[in-house]
mmCIF file of C-alpha atoms and ligand atoms in Angstrom:
data_model
loop_
_atom_site.group_PDB
_atom_site.id
_atom_site.type_symbol
_atom_site.label_atom_id
_atom_site.label_comp_id
_atom_site.label_asym_id
_atom_site.label_seq_id
_atom_site.Cartn_x
_atom_site.Cartn_y
_atom_site.Cartn_z
ATOM 1 C CA MET A 1201 25.411 -18.244 -7.729
ATOM 2 C CA ASN A 1202 22.649 -16.047 -7.018
ATOM 3 C CA TYR A 1203 19.004 -17.038 -5.996
ATOM 4 C CA ILE A 1204 16.193 -14.053 -6.426
ATOM 5 C CA LEU A 1205 13.276 -14.326 -5.216
ATOM 6 C CA ILE A 1206 10.117 -12.689 -6.906
ATOM 7 C CA GLY A 1207 6.397 -12.855 -5.907
ATOM 8 C CA MET A 1208 3.734 -10.858 -5.006
ATOM 9 C CA MET A 1209 3.611 -8.905 -1.415
ATOM 10 C CA GLY A 1210 2.522 -11.505 1.271
ATOM 11 C CA SER A 1211 4.684 -14.454 -0.097
ATOM 12 C CA GLY A 1212 7.279 -14.789 2.225
ATOM 13 C CA LYS A 1213 10.525 -13.507 0.411
ATOM 14 C CA SER A 1214 12.272 -12.087 2.543
ATOM 15 C CA THR A 1215 11.506 -14.372 5.274
ATOM 16 C CA VAL A 1216 12.211 -17.488 3.038
ATOM 17 C CA GLY A 1217 15.061 -15.225 1.666
ATOM 18 C CA LYS A 1218 17.195 -15.425 5.116
ATOM 19 C CA LEU A 1219 16.870 -18.768 5.773
ATOM 20 C CA LEU A 1220 17.990 -19.855 2.214
ATOM 21 C CA ALA A 1221 20.808 -17.277 2.681
ATOM 22 C CA GLU A 1222 21.540 -18.587 6.067
ATOM 23 C CA ARG A 1223 20.889 -22.753 4.807
ATOM 24 C CA LEU A 1224 23.167 -21.937 1.700
ATOM 25 C CA ASP A 1225 25.827 -19.417 3.136
ATOM 26 C CA LEU A 1226 25.086 -16.809 0.849
ATOM 27 C CA LYS A 1227 24.537 -12.787 1.664
ATOM 28 C CA PHE A 1228 21.244 -11.855 2.327
ATOM 29 C CA ILE A 1229 19.896 -8.550 0.695
ATOM 30 C CA ASP A 1230 15.865 -7.373 0.284
ATOM 31 C CA THR A 1231 15.783 -4.798 -2.096
ATOM 32 C CA ASP A 1232 13.118 -3.255 -0.113
ATOM 33 C CA THR A 1233 15.282 -2.694 2.659
ATOM 34 C CA MET A 1234 17.802 -1.554 0.947
ATOM 35 C CA ILE A 1235 16.173 1.618 -0.919
ATOM 36 C CA GLU A 1236 14.774 1.916 2.652
ATOM 37 C CA GLU A 1237 18.321 2.432 4.054
ATOM 38 C CA MET A 1238 19.460 4.308 1.245
ATOM 39 C CA GLN A 1239 16.522 6.726 1.192
ATOM 40 C CA GLY A 1240 16.445 7.071 4.996
ATOM 41 C CA LEU A 1241 12.809 6.570 4.150
ATOM 42 C CA VAL A 1242 10.513 3.809 4.585
ATOM 43 C CA ILE A 1243 8.716 2.767 1.104
ATOM 44 C CA ALA A 1244 5.314 3.859 2.662
ATOM 45 C CA ARG A 1245 7.012 7.489 3.304
ATOM 46 C CA ILE A 1246 9.112 7.534 -0.270
ATOM 47 C CA PHE A 1247 5.251 6.796 -2.158
ATOM 48 C CA GLU A 1248 3.878 9.694 -0.153
ATOM 49 C CA LEU A 1249 6.351 12.246 -0.462
ATOM 50 C CA TYR A 1250 7.693 11.248 -4.245
ATOM 51 C CA GLY A 1251 5.599 8.856 -5.491
ATOM 52 C CA GLU A 1252 5.530 5.279 -7.282
ATOM 53 C CA THR A 1253 7.155 6.295 -10.333
ATOM 54 C CA HIS A 1254 9.996 7.590 -7.851
ATOM 55 C CA PHE A 1255 10.143 4.557 -6.183
ATOM 56 C CA ARG A 1256 10.205 2.578 -9.302
ATOM 57 C CA ASN A 1257 13.167 4.352 -10.586
ATOM 58 C CA LEU A 1258 14.801 3.677 -7.197
ATOM 59 C CA GLU A 1259 14.421 -0.093 -7.759
ATOM 60 C CA SER A 1260 15.856 0.025 -11.534
ATOM 61 C CA ALA A 1261 18.820 1.684 -10.397
ATOM 62 C CA LEU A 1262 19.293 -0.657 -7.307
ATOM 63 C CA VAL A 1263 18.745 -3.627 -9.741
ATOM 64 C CA GLU A 1264 21.769 -2.281 -12.076
ATOM 65 C CA LYS A 1265 23.978 -1.999 -9.072
ATOM 66 C CA LEU A 1266 22.975 -5.632 -7.833
ATOM 67 C CA SER A 1267 23.612 -6.704 -11.149
ATOM 68 C CA CYS A 1268 27.200 -7.310 -10.970
ATOM 69 C CA ILE A 1269 27.192 -8.854 -7.518
ATOM 70 C CA ASP A 1270 27.912 -13.040 -6.480
ATOM 71 C CA ASN A 1271 26.921 -15.497 -4.328
ATOM 72 C CA ALA A 1272 23.296 -13.920 -2.957
ATOM 73 C CA VAL A 1273 20.055 -14.424 -1.671
ATOM 74 C CA ILE A 1274 18.341 -11.328 -3.175
ATOM 75 C CA SER A 1275 14.374 -10.754 -2.430
ATOM 76 C CA THR A 1276 12.610 -8.106 -4.504
ATOM 77 C CA GLY A 1277 9.863 -6.060 -3.885
ATOM 78 C CA GLY A 1278 6.627 -7.159 -5.335
ATOM 79 C CA GLY A 1279 6.408 -5.128 -8.086
ATOM 80 C CA LEU A 1280 10.257 -4.992 -9.445
ATOM 81 C CA VAL A 1281 9.094 -7.352 -12.399
ATOM 82 C CA MET A 1282 6.933 -4.384 -13.754
ATOM 83 C CA ASN A 1283 9.990 -3.232 -15.647
ATOM 84 C CA PRO A 1284 10.983 -5.477 -18.558
ATOM 85 C CA CYS A 1285 14.891 -4.413 -18.014
ATOM 86 C CA ASN A 1286 14.931 -5.300 -14.545
ATOM 87 C CA THR A 1287 13.720 -8.721 -15.628
ATOM 88 C CA ILE A 1288 16.417 -9.083 -18.289
ATOM 89 C CA LEU A 1289 19.176 -8.289 -15.192
ATOM 90 C CA LEU A 1290 17.532 -10.237 -12.794
ATOM 91 C CA LYS A 1291 17.625 -13.242 -15.195
ATOM 92 C CA ASN A 1292 21.363 -12.825 -16.203
ATOM 93 C CA MET A 1293 21.504 -12.465 -12.084
ATOM 94 C CA GLY A 1294 20.995 -15.932 -11.262
ATOM 95 C CA LYS A 1295 18.247 -18.415 -10.957
ATOM 96 C CA VAL A 1296 14.918 -16.615 -10.096
ATOM 97 C CA ILE A 1297 12.574 -18.353 -7.844
ATOM 98 C CA TYR A 1298 8.386 -17.322 -7.985
ATOM 99 C CA LEU A 1299 6.771 -17.689 -4.598
ATOM 100 C CA LYS A 1300 3.759 -18.313 -5.607
ATOM 101 C CA GLY A 1301 0.499 -17.926 -3.526
ATOM 102 C CA SER A 1302 -3.261 -17.814 -4.317
ATOM 103 C CA ILE A 1303 -5.374 -14.241 -3.088
ATOM 104 C CA SER A 1304 -6.766 -16.329 0.177
ATOM 105 C CA GLN A 1305 -2.969 -17.213 0.729
ATOM 106 C CA LEU A 1306 -1.358 -13.680 0.932
ATOM 107 C CA SER A 1307 -4.745 -12.292 1.788
ATOM 108 C CA LYS A 1308 -4.409 -14.378 4.749
ATOM 109 C CA ASN A 1309 -0.291 -13.654 5.115
ATOM 110 C CA LEU A 1310 -1.091 -9.727 4.887
ATOM 111 C CA GLU A 1311 -3.778 -9.716 7.247
ATOM 112 C CA GLY A 1312 -2.179 -7.061 10.083
ATOM 113 C CA VAL A 1313 1.167 -6.114 8.224
ATOM 114 C CA THR A 1314 -0.279 -4.007 5.046
ATOM 115 C CA GLY A 1315 0.988 -0.736 6.477
ATOM 116 C CA ASN A 1316 4.102 0.042 5.102
ATOM 117 C CA ARG A 1317 2.830 -1.738 1.418
ATOM 118 C CA PRO A 1318 1.441 1.574 -0.146
ATOM 119 C CA MET A 1319 -0.185 -0.349 -3.390
ATOM 120 C CA LEU A 1320 -2.349 -1.866 -1.548
ATOM 121 C CA LYS A 1321 -4.072 1.747 -1.312
ATOM 122 C CA GLY A 1322 -6.643 2.087 -4.086
ATOM 123 C CA ASN A 1323 -4.987 -1.247 -5.744
ATOM 124 C CA SER A 1324 -6.729 -4.831 -5.278
ATOM 125 C CA LEU A 1325 -4.611 -7.489 -4.215
ATOM 126 C CA ASP A 1326 -6.582 -9.961 -6.711
ATOM 127 C CA VAL A 1327 -5.792 -7.214 -9.569
ATOM 128 C CA LEU A 1328 -2.353 -7.088 -9.014
ATOM 129 C CA LEU A 1329 -1.867 -10.784 -8.951
ATOM 130 C CA THR A 1330 -3.286 -10.633 -12.342
ATOM 131 C CA VAL A 1331 -1.581 -8.558 -13.780
ATOM 132 C CA ARG A 1332 1.562 -9.647 -12.494
ATOM 133 C CA ALA A 1333 1.185 -13.479 -12.260
ATOM 134 C CA PRO A 1334 2.602 -14.087 -16.264
ATOM 135 C CA ILE A 1335 5.333 -11.722 -15.585
ATOM 136 C CA TYR A 1336 6.476 -13.664 -12.378
ATOM 137 C CA GLU A 1337 6.031 -17.283 -14.613
ATOM 138 C CA ASN A 1338 7.799 -16.181 -17.116
ATOM 139 C CA THR A 1339 10.193 -14.814 -15.257
ATOM 140 C CA ALA A 1340 10.682 -17.622 -13.071
ATOM 141 C CA ASP A 1341 12.950 -20.749 -13.297
ATOM 142 C CA VAL A 1342 11.748 -22.319 -10.361
ATOM 143 C CA ILE A 1343 7.896 -22.164 -9.075
ATOM 144 C CA VAL A 1344 7.154 -22.823 -5.800
ATOM 145 C CA GLU A 1345 3.906 -23.060 -4.545
ATOM 146 C CA ILE A 1346 3.527 -21.495 -0.989
ATOM 147 C CA ASP A 1347 -0.164 -21.854 0.267
ATOM 148 C CA ASP A 1348 -0.287 -24.213 3.564
ATOM 149 C CA MET A 1349 3.430 -24.320 3.528
ATOM 150 C CA THR A 1350 5.101 -23.025 6.426
ATOM 151 C CA SER A 1351 8.666 -20.877 5.882
ATOM 152 C CA SER A 1352 10.368 -24.360 6.252
ATOM 153 C CA ASP A 1353 8.289 -26.291 3.926
ATOM 154 C CA VAL A 1354 8.825 -23.627 0.838
ATOM 155 C CA LEU A 1355 12.719 -23.450 2.119
ATOM 156 C CA SER A 1356 12.772 -27.262 1.502
ATOM 157 C CA HIS A 1357 11.075 -27.384 -1.837
ATOM 158 C CA ILE A 1358 13.301 -24.254 -2.967
ATOM 159 C CA LEU A 1359 16.260 -26.904 -2.152
ATOM 160 C CA ASP A 1360 14.714 -29.700 -3.945
ATOM 161 C CA GLU A 1361 14.526 -27.564 -6.915
ATOM 162 C CA ILE A 1362 17.553 -26.075 -6.863
ATOM 163 C CA ASN A 1363 19.401 -29.294 -6.573
ATOM 164 C CA LYS A 1364 17.824 -31.237 -9.134
HETATM 165 C C1 LIG B 1772 5.225 -3.639 -3.716
HETATM 166 C C2 LIG B 1772 6.160 -4.323 -3.042
HETATM 167 C C3 LIG B 1772 6.857 -3.638 -1.416
HETATM 168 C C4 LIG B 1772 7.745 -2.566 -1.957
HETATM 169 C C5 LIG B 1772 6.535 -1.161 -2.274
HETATM 170 C C6 LIG B 1772 5.618 -2.206 -3.719
HETATM 171 C C7 LIG B 1772 4.573 -4.202 -4.775
HETATM 172 O O1 LIG B 1772 7.691 -5.687 -1.538
HETATM 173 O O2 LIG B 1772 8.596 -3.162 -2.994
HETATM 174 O O3 LIG B 1772 5.572 -1.269 -1.132
HETATM 175 O O4 LIG B 1772 4.125 -3.570 -6.025
HETATM 176 O O5 LIG B 1772 3.824 -5.103 -4.756
HETATM 177 P P1 LIG B 1772 7.240 -6.764 -0.650
HETATM 178 O O6 LIG B 1772 6.574 -7.166 -2.030
HETATM 179 O O7 LIG B 1772 8.287 -7.170 -0.050
HETATM 180 O O8 LIG B 1772 5.730 -6.373 -0.151
#
């Protein structure tokens, strides 16, 4: 079984994903980190040199590549679900968990860590969330609220939900 974490930037997918993988003794995969390693460039530089469309193509190629793995927790980039082909593959790969945060919580979590997040240049978090929220909700098997929670609170909620 795989567990796939989706949600906005700042929702804690990578932090919680690592905790979940440790707890369930599964591999941890972070799509952004994999793309950075495969390209030898940080995300911000990929956007700068080749643009968003190229980054989205890299994301989709990676999802296809990952589609046959098992026993992993996969943390996904916040915009990955915007391509419906990716969401179909993700849903077939395992249980999809949406880490749902309010704008104020997400903004708070992103304070001081927006450097490698090129989507925040020229896009408001608010608009991104409004557009993406229905897609996150429709794709998810499980929705976990993150507002005012620590990472270990979020982990406990996920464990409760997946053990139901
Ligand atoms: C993006 C989110 C980022 C990263 C890229 C684009 C987005 O990942 O994939 O900067 O479109 O929301 P995180 O959600 O891990 O920050």
